[in-house]
Each structure stands twice: as structure tokens, then as C-alpha cells.
Coordinates of N, CA and C in Angstrom, one line a residue:
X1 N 4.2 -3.6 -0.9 CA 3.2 -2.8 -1.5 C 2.8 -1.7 -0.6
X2 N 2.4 -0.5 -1.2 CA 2.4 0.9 -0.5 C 1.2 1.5 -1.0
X3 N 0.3 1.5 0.0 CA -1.0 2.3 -0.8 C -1.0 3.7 -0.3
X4 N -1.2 4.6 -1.2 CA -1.5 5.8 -1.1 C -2.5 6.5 -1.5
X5 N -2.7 7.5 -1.0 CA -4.3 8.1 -0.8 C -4.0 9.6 -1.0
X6 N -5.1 10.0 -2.4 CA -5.1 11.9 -2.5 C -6.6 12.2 -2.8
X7 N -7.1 11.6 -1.7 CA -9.1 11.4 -1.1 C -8.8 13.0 -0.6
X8 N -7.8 13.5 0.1 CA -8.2 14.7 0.5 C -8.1 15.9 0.0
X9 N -7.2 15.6 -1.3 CA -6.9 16.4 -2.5 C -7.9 16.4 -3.6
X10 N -8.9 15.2 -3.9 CA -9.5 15.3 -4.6 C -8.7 14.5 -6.2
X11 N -9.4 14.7 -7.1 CA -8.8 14.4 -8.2 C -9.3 13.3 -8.9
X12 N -9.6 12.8 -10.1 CA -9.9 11.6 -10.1 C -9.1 10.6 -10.8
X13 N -7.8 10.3 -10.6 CA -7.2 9.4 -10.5 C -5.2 10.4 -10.9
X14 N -4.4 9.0 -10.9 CA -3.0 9.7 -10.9 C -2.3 8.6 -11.0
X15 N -1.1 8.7 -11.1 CA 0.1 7.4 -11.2 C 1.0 7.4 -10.7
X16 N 0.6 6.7 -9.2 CA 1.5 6.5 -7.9 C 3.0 6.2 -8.6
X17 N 4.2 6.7 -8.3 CA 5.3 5.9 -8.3 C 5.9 4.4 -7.9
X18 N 6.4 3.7 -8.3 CA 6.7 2.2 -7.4 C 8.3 2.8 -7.0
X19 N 8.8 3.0 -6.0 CA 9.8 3.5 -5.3 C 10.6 2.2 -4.5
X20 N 12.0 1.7 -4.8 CA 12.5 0.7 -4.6 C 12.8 0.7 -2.8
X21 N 12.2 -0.7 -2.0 CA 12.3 -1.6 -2.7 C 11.2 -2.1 -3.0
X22 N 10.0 -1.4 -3.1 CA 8.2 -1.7 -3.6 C 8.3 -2.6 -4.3
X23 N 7.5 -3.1 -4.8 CA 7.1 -3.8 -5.8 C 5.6 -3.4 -6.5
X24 N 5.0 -2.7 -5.9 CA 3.6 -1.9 -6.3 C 3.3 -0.8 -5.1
X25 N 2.5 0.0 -6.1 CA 1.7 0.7 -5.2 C 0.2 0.8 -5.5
X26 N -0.6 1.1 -4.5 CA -2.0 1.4 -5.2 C -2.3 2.8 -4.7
X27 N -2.6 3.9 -5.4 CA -3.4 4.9 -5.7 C -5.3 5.3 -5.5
X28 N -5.4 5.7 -4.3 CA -6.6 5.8 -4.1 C -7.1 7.6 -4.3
X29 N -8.1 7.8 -4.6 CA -8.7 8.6 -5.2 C -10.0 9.3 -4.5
X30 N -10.1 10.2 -4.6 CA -11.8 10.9 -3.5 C -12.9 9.8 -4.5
X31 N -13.9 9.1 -3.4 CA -15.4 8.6 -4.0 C -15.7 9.7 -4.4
X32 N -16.6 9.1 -5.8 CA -17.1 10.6 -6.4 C -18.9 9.4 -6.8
X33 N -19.6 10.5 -7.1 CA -21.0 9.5 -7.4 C -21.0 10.2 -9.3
X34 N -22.0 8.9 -9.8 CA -21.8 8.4 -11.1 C -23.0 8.0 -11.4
X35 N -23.4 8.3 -12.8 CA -24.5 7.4 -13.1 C -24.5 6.3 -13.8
X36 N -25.3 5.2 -13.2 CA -25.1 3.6 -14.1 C -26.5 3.2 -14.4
X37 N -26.6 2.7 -15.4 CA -27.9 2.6 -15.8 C -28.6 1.0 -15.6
X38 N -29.4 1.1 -14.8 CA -30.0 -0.4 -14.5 C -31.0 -0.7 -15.4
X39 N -30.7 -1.2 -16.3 CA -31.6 -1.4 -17.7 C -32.5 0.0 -18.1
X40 N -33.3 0.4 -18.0 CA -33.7 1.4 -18.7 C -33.5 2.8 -17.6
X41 N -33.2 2.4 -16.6 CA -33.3 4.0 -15.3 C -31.9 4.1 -15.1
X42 N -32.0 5.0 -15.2 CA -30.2 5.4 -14.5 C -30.5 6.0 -12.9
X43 N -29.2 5.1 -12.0 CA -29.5 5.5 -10.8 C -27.7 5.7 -10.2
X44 N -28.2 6.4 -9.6 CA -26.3 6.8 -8.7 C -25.5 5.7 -8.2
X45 N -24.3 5.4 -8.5 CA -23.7 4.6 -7.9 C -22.5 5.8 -7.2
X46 N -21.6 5.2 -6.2 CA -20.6 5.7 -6.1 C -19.6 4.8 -6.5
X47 N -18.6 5.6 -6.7 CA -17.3 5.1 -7.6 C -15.9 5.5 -6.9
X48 N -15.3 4.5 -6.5 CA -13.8 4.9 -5.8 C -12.7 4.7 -7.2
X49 N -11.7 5.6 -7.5 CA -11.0 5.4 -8.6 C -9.4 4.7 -7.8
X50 N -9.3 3.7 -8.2 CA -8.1 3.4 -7.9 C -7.0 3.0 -9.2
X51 N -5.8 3.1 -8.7 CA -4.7 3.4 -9.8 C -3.9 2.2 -9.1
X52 N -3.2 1.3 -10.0 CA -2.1 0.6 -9.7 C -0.5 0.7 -10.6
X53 N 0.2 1.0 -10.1 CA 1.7 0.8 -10.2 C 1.6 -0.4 -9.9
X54 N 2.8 -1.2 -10.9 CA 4.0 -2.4 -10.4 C 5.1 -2.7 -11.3
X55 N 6.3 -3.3 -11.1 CA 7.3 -3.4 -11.5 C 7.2 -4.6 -12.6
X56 N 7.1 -4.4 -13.6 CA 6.8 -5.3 -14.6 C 8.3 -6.5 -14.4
X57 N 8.9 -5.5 -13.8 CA 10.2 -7.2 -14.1 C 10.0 -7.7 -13.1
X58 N 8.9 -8.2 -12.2 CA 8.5 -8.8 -11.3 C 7.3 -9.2 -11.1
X59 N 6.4 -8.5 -11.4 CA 4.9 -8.5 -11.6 C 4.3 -8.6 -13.2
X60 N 3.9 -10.0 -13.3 CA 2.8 -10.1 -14.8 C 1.5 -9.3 -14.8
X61 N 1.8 -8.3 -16.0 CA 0.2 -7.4 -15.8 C -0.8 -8.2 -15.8
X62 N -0.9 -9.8 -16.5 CA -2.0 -10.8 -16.0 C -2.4 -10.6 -14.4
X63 N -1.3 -10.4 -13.9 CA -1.3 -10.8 -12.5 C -1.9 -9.9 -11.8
X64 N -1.6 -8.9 -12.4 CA -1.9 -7.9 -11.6 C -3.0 -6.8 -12.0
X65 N -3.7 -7.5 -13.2 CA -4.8 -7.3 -13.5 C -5.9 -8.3 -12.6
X66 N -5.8 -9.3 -12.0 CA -6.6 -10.3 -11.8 C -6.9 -9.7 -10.1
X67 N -5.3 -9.2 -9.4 CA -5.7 -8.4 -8.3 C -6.6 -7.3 -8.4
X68 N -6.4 -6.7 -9.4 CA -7.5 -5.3 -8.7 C -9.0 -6.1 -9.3
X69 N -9.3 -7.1 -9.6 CA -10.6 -7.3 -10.0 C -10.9 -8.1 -9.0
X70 N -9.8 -9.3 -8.3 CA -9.9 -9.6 -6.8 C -10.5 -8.3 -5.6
X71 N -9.5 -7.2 -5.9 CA -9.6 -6.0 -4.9 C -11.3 -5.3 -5.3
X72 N -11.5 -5.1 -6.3 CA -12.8 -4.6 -6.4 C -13.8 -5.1 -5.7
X73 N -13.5 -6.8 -6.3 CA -15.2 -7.5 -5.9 C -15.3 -7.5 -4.4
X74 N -13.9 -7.3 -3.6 CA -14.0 -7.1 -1.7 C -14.5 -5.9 -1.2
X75 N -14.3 -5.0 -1.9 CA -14.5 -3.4 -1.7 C -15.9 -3.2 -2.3
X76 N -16.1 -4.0 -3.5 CA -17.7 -3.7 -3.9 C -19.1 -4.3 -2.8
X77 N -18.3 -5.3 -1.9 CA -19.0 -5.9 -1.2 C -17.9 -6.6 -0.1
X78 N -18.0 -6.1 0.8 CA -16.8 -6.5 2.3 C -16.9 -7.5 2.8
X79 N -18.4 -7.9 3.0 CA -18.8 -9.2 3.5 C -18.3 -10.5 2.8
X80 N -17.3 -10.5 1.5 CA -16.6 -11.2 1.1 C -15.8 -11.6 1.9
X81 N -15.2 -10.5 2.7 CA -13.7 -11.1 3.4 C -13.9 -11.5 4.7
X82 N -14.9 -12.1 5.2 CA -15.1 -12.5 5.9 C -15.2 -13.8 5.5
X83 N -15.5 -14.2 4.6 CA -15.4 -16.0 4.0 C -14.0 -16.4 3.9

């Protein structure tokens, strides 16, 4: 897997290539801030956009759906990976 980054280009998202012999790539994106609404207030969150490529004759989009929701919840909170 090959993660790539256009944080210094800007943009808010894109579709990394999977380039043999990869099997995925992940696509990272400039943080940008957003609003989300905590029950009746809206307050700023930031938001990293990440993009995933993978080789479907290898990779179940089950599967690789379940990673980036694995990958969020570490990134949404780091002190996970330390357990």
C-alpha cells in the first residue's frame, strides 16, 4: 500500500491510482475546517478528506470499507493506537 499526499496542493479530494505491484493506495488531502452541528449549535470541526484506491481482484470493498472506518476512528483519536 502507498499513501499519497496533495496537502500542499490543496484540493479536496482525488483518485490516487493503484500502480502494479500495489494493491491500494490512500489519498490524502489538505485539512480543511467544516461545520457540524452539535444538536442545536453548529461548531467547527476539522476534516481530513481521504480517498482510497484498491484492486478489486484482491481486495473486498467490504473489506476495505471496514479499513478506512478502522483508519478514521485512529486518526479521529490517536490515543487508540496505543491500546
Amino acid at each position: 500500500m502507498t499513501i499519497s499526499s496533495l496537502g500542499g496542493i490543496g484540493g479536496i479530494g482525488f483518485t490516487p491510482i493503484v500502480n502494479p505491484p500495489e494493491l491500494a493506495i490512500l489519498g490524502i488531502t489538505r485539512i480543511e475546517t467544516a461545520t457540524a452541528w452539535d444538536g442545536d449549535s453548529p461548531r467547527p470541526v476539522q476534516m481530513l478528506p481521504l480517498d482510497l484506491s484498491y484492486d478489486h481482484r484482491v481486495i473486498n470493498g467490504a473489506d476495505a470499507a471496514r479499513f478506512m472506518v478502522c483508519l478514521v476512528r485512529l486518526l479521529s483519536d490517536p490515543r487508540r493506537m496505543l491500546i
